[in-house]
């Protein structure tokens, strides 16, 4: 099981691959939509890759609740 | 014992003609923004569409006739050569009579086997697979396969999650027999369905009787499940991803098209593989999108005769189908 730091860095790699955003930009307090300019469809792609990488399920209704990178990290940590 | 005689079979099938048809009337994103709350940039970013064609006077059969006639002309065959007509469609407003028989009649094809096929946006690939196998088995000699859709009859023009996407068109291919293995130009089909997800794209019979989709669910499904179908179609034909010259996925959403291309490149498809983007000026035309994209790309010189194209359709049902073909 991945710890918080591992989840954050793993998630940052996924965000970089999907949306072309530098991993250094992907920090816990950032909002996906407002700060990182990631739209709802890129979020779906990020969720799919996070599911594979961390062995979690992130259904569409849950995904909509994950506003910040920190939200996603703690969701993954709880559900992995 | 009594035995049945069967017709002689042929080694396989190939596409020998392409054609397409679109209505005259262009609808821009700004036109839509005057009716629903949306904007040009949002539509370009999320679905990649700049403009689409919406039928005013043209009927579904009008478009099928035009696309079919053009494909026939392109093939060099005559109406007398065609013995089977398949129309893939999911948007006839009345289920009886079917589109295929009247389309054939209007093109001037006399008394062919004629049937409609509903596999929604996978319809053309289903029809092509059926055509190729009918030919291979000797049941048909030359088949006209048409994907024809008038989605505008089913779109709720006040629903911004669907009206920005769908449009009208027809695309067609003429399929004939291959005389030997080298001539085979339609690969084996990789196909299937996901009936457990039947409700995610459907007509709301209980209320508006218009098309409804759960956009994100469809997006997730298409971006994860379709590349494997495409790869299976390549493997079934005995090819590798690097053999693919042009990728022609159903033009559902440019973001889905790009996601499928990216996945295939990770599996060895070439960087210089051309990827169909006909949706930009045509919208999502369901079963018409694949043959029309092939036709438009060939007309624009973006693909050449003899090149290997990978087709993959997917949509309501849910249903999906893909195969490799040689561009006529
Ligand atoms: C339909 C589709 C474009 C909608 O995109 P989406 O990102 O899922 O849209 P959502 O409904 O989650 O909405 C995201 C945001 O955009 C807004 N929005 C939705 N549609 C909009 C439109 N047409 N114009 C402007 N904004 C729109 C929403 O209000 C929402 O804003 P909010 O987060 O501030 O509330 C997209 O899901 C899609 O294309 N899916 C695939 C469908 C497909 O290919 N179908 C054919 C299969 S053959």
Tab-separated table of N, CA and C and ligand atoms in Angstrom, chain A residues 33 39-42 44 67, chain B residues 36-40 42-43 46-47 120-122 159-166 201 213-222 250-256 279 284 286 314-316 318, ligand 1:
chain	number	residue	atom	x	y	z
A	33	UNK	N	-9.442	21.939	-11.288
A	33	UNK	CA	-10.079	22.777	-12.302
A	33	UNK	C	-9.528	24.204	-12.290
A	39	UNK	N	-9.788	19.818	-17.190
A	39	UNK	CA	-11.242	19.768	-17.340
A	39	UNK	C	-11.803	18.401	-16.941
A	40	UNK	N	-13.133	18.319	-16.943
A	40	UNK	CA	-13.802	17.123	-16.427
A	40	UNK	C	-13.450	15.852	-17.212
A	41	UNK	N	-13.154	15.993	-18.488
A	41	UNK	CA	-12.816	14.786	-19.262
A	41	UNK	C	-11.388	14.322	-18.960
A	42	UNK	N	-10.475	15.284	-18.776
A	42	UNK	CA	-9.124	14.885	-18.362
A	42	UNK	C	-9.166	14.254	-16.974
A	44	UNK	N	-11.470	12.367	-15.872
A	44	UNK	CA	-11.864	10.964	-16.065
A	44	UNK	C	-10.627	10.133	-16.437
A	67	UNK	N	-12.119	17.803	-5.518
A	67	UNK	CA	-11.841	19.137	-6.065
A	67	UNK	C	-10.341	19.439	-6.114
B	36	UNK	N	-28.756	27.287	-26.636
B	36	UNK	CA	-28.462	26.747	-25.309
B	36	UNK	C	-27.250	27.472	-24.737
B	37	UNK	N	-27.056	27.326	-23.419
B	37	UNK	CA	-25.935	28.001	-22.788
B	37	UNK	C	-24.656	27.212	-23.029
B	38	UNK	N	-23.909	27.626	-24.006
B	38	UNK	CA	-22.638	26.972	-24.321
B	38	UNK	C	-21.790	27.992	-25.050
B	39	UNK	N	-20.561	27.622	-25.374
B	39	UNK	CA	-19.781	28.542	-26.200
B	39	UNK	C	-18.816	27.783	-27.081
B	40	UNK	N	-18.416	28.490	-28.124
B	40	UNK	CA	-17.579	27.906	-29.164
B	40	UNK	C	-16.336	27.237	-28.580
B	42	UNK	N	-15.676	26.135	-25.557
B	42	UNK	CA	-15.977	24.944	-24.735
B	42	UNK	C	-16.186	23.736	-25.640
B	43	UNK	N	-16.937	23.918	-26.693
B	43	UNK	CA	-17.230	22.797	-27.588
B	43	UNK	C	-15.951	22.328	-28.300
B	46	UNK	N	-13.838	20.442	-25.577
B	46	UNK	CA	-14.355	19.174	-25.035
B	46	UNK	C	-14.638	18.120	-26.084
B	47	UNK	N	-15.106	18.544	-27.245
B	47	UNK	CA	-15.470	17.536	-28.240
B	47	UNK	C	-14.750	17.711	-29.573
B	120	UNK	N	-25.901	1.065	-33.783
B	120	UNK	CA	-25.610	2.478	-33.517
B	120	UNK	C	-24.287	2.892	-34.163
B	121	UNK	N	-23.399	3.502	-33.403
B	121	UNK	CA	-22.163	4.051	-33.974
B	121	UNK	C	-21.179	2.963	-34.409
B	122	UNK	N	-21.446	1.718	-33.999
B	122	UNK	CA	-20.618	0.603	-34.473
B	122	UNK	C	-21.207	0.010	-35.750
B	159	UNK	N	-30.942	20.380	-25.134
B	159	UNK	CA	-30.046	19.639	-24.229
B	159	UNK	C	-28.606	19.847	-24.686
B	160	UNK	N	-27.889	20.684	-23.949
B	160	UNK	CA	-26.544	21.053	-24.414
B	160	UNK	C	-25.529	19.915	-24.306
B	161	UNK	N	-25.870	18.828	-23.605
B	161	UNK	CA	-24.896	17.737	-23.527
B	161	UNK	C	-24.977	16.824	-24.754
B	162	UNK	N	-26.024	16.950	-25.547
B	162	UNK	CA	-26.092	16.147	-26.779
B	162	UNK	C	-26.129	17.001	-28.054
B	163	UNK	N	-26.795	18.158	-28.001
B	163	UNK	CA	-26.987	18.903	-29.257
B	163	UNK	C	-25.682	19.438	-29.825
B	164	UNK	N	-24.666	19.563	-28.976
B	164	UNK	CA	-23.370	20.056	-29.457
B	164	UNK	C	-22.596	18.987	-30.223
B	165	UNK	N	-23.012	17.731	-30.085
B	165	UNK	CA	-22.222	16.617	-30.611
B	165	UNK	C	-22.745	16.068	-31.932
B	166	UNK	N	-24.054	15.815	-31.980
B	166	UNK	CA	-24.578	14.965	-33.055
B	166	UNK	C	-24.949	15.720	-34.326
B	201	UNK	N	-26.680	5.385	-23.222
B	201	UNK	CA	-27.065	6.166	-24.409
B	201	UNK	C	-28.409	5.608	-24.857
B	213	UNK	N	-27.661	10.914	-23.088
B	213	UNK	CA	-26.452	10.139	-22.803
B	213	UNK	C	-25.832	10.568	-21.492
B	214	UNK	N	-25.199	9.615	-20.842
B	214	UNK	CA	-24.393	9.935	-19.664
B	214	UNK	C	-22.976	10.123	-20.164
B	215	UNK	N	-22.663	11.384	-20.449
B	215	UNK	CA	-21.442	11.706	-21.185
B	215	UNK	C	-20.166	11.170	-20.572
B	216	UNK	N	-20.018	11.359	-19.280
B	216	UNK	CA	-18.756	10.927	-18.663
B	216	UNK	C	-18.623	9.415	-18.624
B	217	UNK	N	-19.736	8.742	-18.410
B	217	UNK	CA	-19.697	7.269	-18.393
B	217	UNK	C	-19.304	6.746	-19.772
B	218	UNK	N	-19.883	7.364	-20.792
B	218	UNK	CA	-19.552	6.959	-22.161
B	218	UNK	C	-18.083	7.263	-22.442
B	219	UNK	N	-17.645	8.435	-22.021
B	219	UNK	CA	-16.249	8.831	-22.248
B	219	UNK	C	-15.280	7.844	-21.575
B	220	UNK	N	-15.598	7.491	-20.345
B	220	UNK	CA	-14.731	6.566	-19.607
B	220	UNK	C	-14.682	5.207	-20.301
B	221	UNK	N	-15.854	4.746	-20.692
B	221	UNK	CA	-15.923	3.437	-21.370
B	221	UNK	C	-15.125	3.469	-22.676
B	222	UNK	N	-15.360	4.499	-23.467
B	222	UNK	CA	-14.729	4.546	-24.787
B	222	UNK	C	-13.211	4.700	-24.687
B	250	UNK	N	-14.597	5.656	-34.851
B	250	UNK	CA	-15.850	6.397	-34.913
B	250	UNK	C	-15.602	7.801	-34.370
B	251	UNK	N	-16.152	8.792	-35.083
B	251	UNK	CA	-15.906	10.192	-34.719
B	251	UNK	C	-16.912	10.631	-33.649
B	252	UNK	N	-16.714	10.102	-32.442
B	252	UNK	CA	-17.635	10.367	-31.333
B	252	UNK	C	-17.330	11.702	-30.690
B	253	UNK	N	-16.061	11.893	-30.409
B	253	UNK	CA	-15.562	13.051	-29.690
B	253	UNK	C	-14.061	13.039	-29.972
B	254	UNK	N	-13.498	14.167	-30.371
B	254	UNK	CA	-12.078	14.191	-30.763
B	254	UNK	C	-11.178	13.759	-29.606
B	255	UNK	N	-11.627	14.036	-28.381
B	255	UNK	CA	-10.836	13.639	-27.204
B	255	UNK	C	-10.775	12.111	-27.087
B	256	UNK	N	-11.855	11.429	-27.464
B	256	UNK	CA	-11.849	9.959	-27.444
B	256	UNK	C	-10.928	9.449	-28.550
B	279	UNK	N	-14.568	14.660	-37.473
B	279	UNK	CA	-15.572	15.215	-36.548
B	279	UNK	C	-15.502	16.741	-36.504
B	284	UNK	N	-20.566	14.346	-34.832
B	284	UNK	CA	-20.687	12.906	-34.609
B	284	UNK	C	-21.892	12.410	-35.403
B	286	UNK	N	-22.641	9.124	-36.038
B	286	UNK	CA	-22.923	7.721	-35.717
B	286	UNK	C	-22.395	6.792	-36.816
B	314	UNK	N	-18.013	2.328	-32.100
B	314	UNK	CA	-18.478	2.042	-30.731
B	314	UNK	C	-19.584	3.019	-30.390
B	315	UNK	N	-20.540	2.576	-29.608
B	315	UNK	CA	-21.607	3.495	-29.218
B	315	UNK	C	-22.754	2.772	-28.548
B	316	UNK	N	-23.953	3.332	-28.746
B	316	UNK	CA	-25.130	2.845	-28.030
B	316	UNK	C	-25.270	1.342	-28.181
B	318	UNK	N	-24.474	-0.986	-25.212
B	318	UNK	CA	-23.336	-0.484	-25.993
B	318	UNK	C	-22.851	-1.559	-26.958
C	1	LIG	C1	-20.973	15.281	-23.443
C	1	LIG	C2	-19.635	15.751	-22.948
C	1	LIG	C3	-19.001	16.700	-23.946
C	1	LIG	C4	-19.865	16.503	-21.656
C	1	LIG	O1	-18.634	16.827	-21.089
C	1	LIG	P1	-18.417	16.619	-19.530
C	1	LIG	O2	-17.100	17.138	-19.237
C	1	LIG	O3	-18.725	15.205	-19.213
C	1	LIG	O4	-19.538	17.579	-18.990
C	1	LIG	P2	-20.183	17.645	-17.566
C	1	LIG	O5	-21.619	17.394	-17.751
C	1	LIG	O6	-19.432	16.871	-16.552
C	1	LIG	O7	-19.979	19.165	-17.285
C	1	LIG	C5	-18.721	19.733	-17.014
C	1	LIG	C6	-18.907	21.216	-16.911
C	1	LIG	O8	-19.174	21.777	-18.196
C	1	LIG	C7	-20.454	22.413	-18.227
C	1	LIG	N1	-21.065	22.079	-19.506
C	1	LIG	C8	-21.695	20.937	-19.857
C	1	LIG	N2	-22.086	20.987	-21.132
C	1	LIG	C9	-21.713	22.180	-21.586
C	1	LIG	C10	-21.832	22.826	-22.844
C	1	LIG	N3	-22.429	22.254	-23.887
C	1	LIG	N4	-21.319	24.054	-22.977
C	1	LIG	C11	-20.709	24.672	-21.951
C	1	LIG	N5	-20.566	24.118	-20.745
C	1	LIG	C12	-21.058	22.881	-20.558
C	1	LIG	C13	-21.190	21.842	-17.056
C	1	LIG	O9	-22.152	22.721	-16.574
C	1	LIG	C14	-20.090	21.612	-16.080
C	1	LIG	O10	-19.740	22.815	-15.438
C	1	LIG	P3	-19.543	22.883	-13.843
C	1	LIG	O11	-18.465	21.886	-13.548
C	1	LIG	O12	-19.174	24.288	-13.641
C	1	LIG	O13	-20.882	22.477	-13.320
C	1	LIG	C15	-18.674	14.586	-22.715
C	1	LIG	O14	-19.075	13.878	-21.581
C	1	LIG	C16	-18.570	13.630	-23.872
C	1	LIG	O15	-18.341	14.003	-24.994
C	1	LIG	N6	-18.674	12.317	-23.597
C	1	LIG	C17	-18.618	11.316	-24.601
C	1	LIG	C18	-19.933	11.249	-25.287
C	1	LIG	C19	-19.851	10.587	-26.620
C	1	LIG	O16	-18.820	10.448	-27.206
C	1	LIG	N7	-21.004	10.182	-27.095
C	1	LIG	C20	-21.140	9.559	-28.342
C	1	LIG	C21	-20.953	8.105	-28.218
C	1	LIG	S1	-21.153	7.365	-29.761
